[in-house]
Amino acid sequence: MSKKIRIKDIAEMAQVSVGTVDRVIHNRGEVAEDSYRKIMAILEKTGYKPNLLARTLGSNKTFRIAALMPNPAQDEYWEQSAEGVKQAQDEWTQYGVEIHPYHFDLYNKESFASQAQTLLETPPDAVLTAPIFHQEALNFFRTCREQNIPFVVVNNTIEEGGSLSFIGHDLNQSGRLGAELLHLSNPQPGTYAILHVYDDVHNSLHLNEKEKGFKEYFAEQNGGGFKVISRDLNHTHEPSLEKELNDLLGDASLRGILVTTSKGAFIVSRLIEKKGKNGVRFVAYDLLKENLHYLENGIIDFLINQNSKRQAFIAISQLANHLLFKKDALPTYLFPLEIISRQNLKSYLNTGH
C-alpha cells in the first residue's frame, strides 16, 4: 500500500491541501494541531513512508530506544502496553530503530530505580517510560536531561519532568467523568467512593489527579448532600482488602464506586457479585478480560478505556520520528475518554480496538 499511496491521496483523505501534507511529512512550517493529527493517523494507517526516510537511512545509523515500563506479567493493562511496544518495534525495525524493553516491578519503586540505572549504563538515543513512581522518575529524568537523552511518557505525566511529550489522558477530566457516570440517573444524596486498589496513591500523581477531579465534580453539584470518600487499598493481603471492601459495601448510603486502577476492578466486582449490587453503580477502567466479563454480566456499569496499547505505539512513533527526521513531538497528545457499556461493547471490539 505504501507504494501506491501518494501525497495527493493523503491530502484528500485528510481533507487538507497537498501543501499541508508536505509540511507534516517534511517538518516544514506550522500546521494546525487538528490537521496534524489527521494526517499522522492516515500516515500510520496506510503505512506511507516518504522518500526522506530512505535518504535518512542512507547513513545506516541505528537508533536505540529504551522502553522502561512495568512488568507486563504483573498486570494485563501493562501487558497491552507491551503489545503496543511490540507493534511499534515491528513498524520501525526495518528503518534502523531498535527498541529495548526494561521491565520494573509495578509495586516496587526500588525496582524502577534499578532498571533505570541499568538502562543508562548503555545510554540509548531516546526513552519511553511510565513515571508511576514520582520521585524516582524525577531522579531518572534529571539524569536523562544531563545526558541529552530525549524521553516521552505515557499513562501519566510529571509537569516538571521535562519530557519531550506526554501521551495519555487528562486525568482530572477522567476522574470527573467517572463521577458523572456514577451520578447519572442517581441524583439522590448519598455516599460516593473512589478506591485506589493495588496501588499507592501517595506516590502516584495519576491517581491523585483522578481523585481530585472526582471530588471537584461532586463539590460543584447544586444541592449538596454528597459524601465523597477515598480509600487507599494498597494491600497484598487479600483477606484484609476484602474486609475493608465488605465494610464499605455494607454502608446503606453508598450510591456509587469508582475504582481508579484497572487491575483492582475485579476484586471489587467479585464482592459486589456476592453481596448484590443493591442499586450501587460501579465504574472502572480498561478492557481487561475480567473487567469485560463483569461488564457483560452487569456488575460493572461503565468502563473508561485508557488504551494503553495505543499510548505505547504512539509514544514510540513520536520518538522514531524525532530521531529520524528531527521532528518536534506534540508536547501533549491527549486521547479521548472512551466510555464503554454493555450496549456498545460488541461494536467497539468489532472495530479492532
XYZ file of C-alpha atoms in Angstrom:
353
model
C 0.000 0.000 0.000
C 2.841 2.396 0.801
C 3.995 2.277 -2.869
C 0.530 3.144 -4.198
C -0.350 5.937 -1.795
C 0.536 9.451 -2.984
C 0.678 12.722 -1.073
C -2.365 13.795 -3.074
C -4.297 10.751 -1.801
C -3.367 11.543 1.801
C -4.486 15.159 1.344
C -7.872 14.020 0.027
C -8.358 11.563 2.899
C -7.464 14.218 5.487
C -9.408 16.934 3.641
C -6.416 19.259 3.634
C -4.171 20.712 0.964
C -1.224 18.886 -0.580
C 1.000 21.612 0.858
C -0.218 20.851 4.394
C 0.606 17.158 3.984
C 4.020 18.066 2.600
C 4.736 20.299 5.610
C 3.848 17.466 8.017
C 5.916 14.854 6.189
C 8.964 17.068 5.795
C 8.545 19.055 9.024
C 8.390 22.384 7.195
C 6.408 25.225 8.729
C 3.465 25.200 11.114
C 0.376 23.021 10.812
C -2.846 23.221 12.835
C -2.914 20.540 15.516
C -6.189 19.035 14.261
C -4.800 18.696 10.727
C -1.526 17.293 12.051
C -3.364 14.576 13.990
C -5.494 13.630 10.977
C -2.516 13.402 8.655
C -0.393 11.424 11.129
C -3.266 8.959 11.679
C -3.576 8.402 7.916
C 0.180 8.013 7.515
C 0.150 5.342 10.223
C -2.921 3.591 8.806
C -1.630 3.479 5.223
C 1.970 2.700 6.135
C 3.130 5.593 3.959
C 6.827 6.339 4.295
C 8.257 9.355 2.418
C 11.409 9.204 0.340
C 13.007 11.310 3.044
C 13.116 8.194 5.187
C 15.233 6.354 2.634
C 17.595 9.306 2.428
C 17.816 9.497 6.214
C 18.633 5.817 6.445
C 21.333 6.067 3.810
C 23.800 6.606 6.630
C 22.929 3.141 8.035
C 22.693 4.674 11.508
C 20.862 2.629 14.132
C 18.800 4.395 16.791
C 18.203 2.736 20.183
C 15.005 3.429 22.092
C 14.750 2.084 25.654
C 11.248 1.267 26.937
C 11.315 1.452 30.743
C 7.906 0.011 31.579
C 6.120 -2.041 34.266
C 6.481 -5.815 34.056
C 3.674 -6.952 31.719
C 3.379 -10.273 33.579
C 2.067 -8.422 36.651
C -0.886 -6.609 35.113
C -2.935 -7.067 31.946
C -3.062 -3.288 31.452
C 0.722 -3.236 31.082
C 0.609 -6.412 29.012
C -1.466 -4.456 26.500
C 1.080 -1.641 26.701
C 3.852 -4.126 25.903
C 1.839 -5.198 22.848
C 1.930 -1.574 21.700
C 5.717 -1.500 22.103
C 5.947 -4.724 20.078
C 3.700 -3.283 17.368
C 5.932 -0.212 17.149
C 9.003 -2.435 17.035
C 7.551 -4.309 14.056
C 6.824 -0.960 12.391
C 10.185 0.735 12.891
C 12.842 -2.017 12.995
C 13.180 -2.054 9.200
C 14.110 1.636 9.345
C 17.008 1.233 11.726
C 15.190 1.784 15.035
C 15.849 -0.740 17.807
C 13.569 -0.954 20.849
C 14.947 -2.453 24.055
C 12.460 -3.220 26.878
C 13.454 -2.746 30.537
C 10.748 -4.027 32.894
C 10.401 -2.976 36.520
C 8.247 -4.306 39.349
C 4.947 -2.430 39.269
C 4.796 -2.346 43.082
C 8.439 -1.630 43.869
C 9.948 1.815 43.391
C 13.456 0.466 44.020
C 12.982 -1.807 41.009
C 12.222 1.242 38.851
C 15.379 2.984 40.040
C 17.472 -0.140 39.493
C 16.232 -0.715 35.956
C 16.697 2.965 35.155
C 20.318 2.702 36.273
C 20.847 -0.433 34.172
C 19.350 1.310 31.163
C 21.736 4.251 31.499
C 24.825 2.032 31.581
C 24.468 1.796 27.800
C 22.813 5.158 27.099
C 20.044 4.911 24.499
C 19.175 7.573 21.930
C 15.726 8.038 23.494
C 13.497 6.649 26.246
C 9.840 5.735 26.686
C 8.607 5.309 30.250
C 5.584 5.386 32.550
C 6.562 7.563 35.548
C 4.312 5.888 38.095
C 6.833 6.447 40.916
C 7.056 10.201 41.229
C 10.361 10.875 42.992
C 12.243 8.020 41.339
C 11.049 9.200 37.929
C 12.189 12.764 38.644
C 15.675 11.498 39.518
C 15.796 9.474 36.295
C 14.556 12.395 34.194
C 17.235 14.646 35.674
C 19.932 12.230 34.514
C 18.349 11.945 31.062
C 18.399 15.724 30.672
C 22.020 15.885 31.815
C 22.938 13.281 29.169
C 20.739 14.917 26.484
C 18.554 11.822 26.144
C 15.044 12.774 24.953
C 12.178 10.924 26.617
C 8.418 10.634 26.317
C 5.973 9.466 28.980
C 2.702 7.541 28.873
C -0.095 6.886 31.372
C 0.689 9.968 33.468
C 2.932 12.983 33.287
C 5.131 14.947 35.663
C 4.988 18.605 34.675
C 8.429 19.469 35.968
C 9.970 16.361 34.407
C 10.913 17.922 31.078
C 9.603 15.168 28.790
C 9.509 15.605 25.042
C 5.865 14.540 25.030
C 3.095 13.124 27.225
C 0.763 10.601 25.596
C -2.329 9.736 27.605
C -5.464 11.331 29.037
C -6.500 14.373 31.007
C -6.566 12.567 34.338
C -8.520 15.261 36.158
C -11.225 15.037 33.497
C -11.064 11.258 33.784
C -11.951 11.473 37.476
C -14.741 13.948 36.703
C -16.126 11.635 34.045
C -16.135 8.711 36.459
C -18.061 10.819 38.980
C -20.588 11.936 36.377
C -21.219 8.379 35.181
C -21.964 7.348 38.787
C -24.201 10.355 39.357
C -26.296 9.987 36.181
C -29.856 8.858 36.943
C -28.834 8.610 40.601
C -29.214 12.184 41.884
C -30.318 11.461 45.433
C -27.921 12.368 48.282
C -25.579 9.641 49.396
C -22.026 8.369 49.542
C -19.731 8.058 46.532
C -16.428 6.224 46.903
C -13.209 6.398 44.914
C -10.973 3.385 45.525
C -7.282 3.009 44.747
C -6.733 -0.769 44.732
C -3.272 -2.370 44.496
C -1.534 0.990 44.090
C -0.020 3.606 46.398
C -1.912 6.845 45.885
C 0.671 8.754 47.940
C 3.381 8.142 45.344
C 1.131 8.095 42.268
C 0.262 11.502 40.846
C -2.033 9.982 38.213
C -4.294 8.561 40.936
C -4.237 11.850 42.823
C -5.374 13.691 39.696
C -8.270 11.297 39.147
C -9.304 11.699 42.785
C -9.077 15.475 42.565
C -11.381 15.545 39.534
C -13.796 13.105 41.205
C -14.112 15.279 44.305
C -14.361 18.508 42.304
C -17.316 17.153 40.341
C -19.407 16.416 43.424
C -18.367 19.669 45.114
C -19.787 21.590 42.139
C -23.193 19.896 42.134
C -26.093 22.018 43.317
C -27.965 20.842 46.361
C -25.081 19.108 48.071
C -25.756 16.145 50.261
C -22.971 14.126 48.677
C -20.418 12.432 50.859
C -17.226 11.562 48.981
C -14.793 9.100 50.491
C -11.404 7.908 49.279
C -9.835 4.577 50.194
C -6.238 3.582 49.545
C -6.496 -0.214 49.438
C -2.868 -0.962 48.741
C -2.959 -4.445 50.281
C -1.213 -7.605 49.199
C -3.073 -9.492 51.946
C -6.348 -10.216 50.199
C -8.485 -11.040 53.288
C -7.666 -7.597 54.736
C -8.607 -5.981 51.442
C -11.894 -7.876 51.292
C -12.781 -6.917 54.868
C -12.400 -3.194 54.070
C -14.459 -3.593 50.919
C -17.171 -5.520 52.759
C -17.403 -2.736 55.335
C -17.787 -0.189 52.534
C -20.427 -2.222 50.689
C -22.346 -2.562 53.955
C -22.932 1.224 54.033
C -26.620 1.720 53.193
C -25.929 5.254 51.905
C -23.437 4.045 49.272
C -24.574 5.098 45.772
C -21.524 4.568 43.579
C -17.931 3.359 43.342
C -15.089 4.373 41.015
C -12.028 2.097 41.047
C -9.048 4.006 39.634
C -6.811 1.009 38.915
C -7.801 -1.348 36.126
C -6.494 -4.477 37.859
C -8.282 -3.731 41.132
C -11.704 -3.711 39.494
C -12.124 -7.487 39.512
C -11.702 -7.699 43.323
C -14.499 -5.170 43.837
C -16.592 -6.811 41.106
C -16.298 -10.216 42.750
C -17.508 -8.893 46.117
C -20.385 -6.933 44.575
C -21.400 -10.100 42.744
C -21.510 -11.975 46.081
C -23.370 -9.283 48.025
C -25.603 -7.983 45.236
C -25.490 -4.533 43.659
C -28.336 -3.057 45.752
C -28.533 -0.031 43.480
C -24.816 0.777 43.719
C -23.305 1.981 40.451
C -19.816 0.827 39.571
C -17.356 2.416 37.104
C -13.898 1.011 36.373
C -11.082 1.314 33.853
C -9.890 -0.584 30.785
C -10.864 -3.532 28.638
C -9.181 -6.272 30.628
C -10.612 -9.802 30.373
C -12.025 -9.846 33.916
C -13.443 -6.341 33.522
C -15.174 -7.289 30.275
C -16.691 -10.326 31.995
C -18.171 -8.221 34.789
C -19.319 -5.520 32.361
C -21.197 -8.102 30.279
C -22.745 -9.550 33.478
C -23.960 -6.157 34.660
C -21.716 -5.835 37.718
C -19.672 -3.033 36.143
C -21.881 -0.325 34.635
C -19.242 1.504 32.587
C -15.584 1.089 31.662
C -13.407 4.076 30.789
C -10.897 2.811 28.254
C -7.372 4.254 28.549
C -5.994 2.275 25.561
C -2.521 1.541 26.912
C -1.537 -0.334 23.738
C -2.215 2.704 21.559
C -0.454 5.014 24.009
C 2.763 2.980 23.778
C 2.609 2.714 19.986
C 2.126 6.466 19.514
C 4.905 7.209 22.022
C 7.450 5.050 20.177
C 6.352 6.537 16.859
C 6.845 10.062 18.227
C 10.381 9.153 19.296
C 11.182 7.416 15.996
C 10.034 10.440 14.005
C 12.039 12.707 16.284
C 15.210 10.652 15.871
C 14.869 10.044 12.127
C 13.509 13.403 10.990
C 14.281 15.711 13.919
C 10.544 16.331 14.160
C 9.191 18.122 17.190
C 6.800 15.847 19.081
C 3.492 17.211 20.274
C 4.121 18.255 23.909
C 0.757 16.780 24.908
C -1.038 14.086 22.928
C -4.365 13.534 24.705
C -6.557 10.555 23.873
C -10.352 10.895 24.053
C -12.015 9.402 27.113
C -13.858 6.389 25.704
C -16.941 5.212 27.601
C -17.742 1.527 27.120
C -21.046 -0.020 28.217
C -22.765 -3.344 27.577
C -24.653 -1.700 24.744
C -21.649 -0.572 22.680
C -19.046 -3.141 23.730
C -19.559 -5.545 20.837
C -19.454 -2.851 18.168
C -16.375 -1.313 19.804
C -14.492 -4.622 19.875
C -15.559 -5.391 16.284
C -13.784 -2.253 15.068
C -10.459 -3.775 16.144
C -9.829 -1.766 19.336
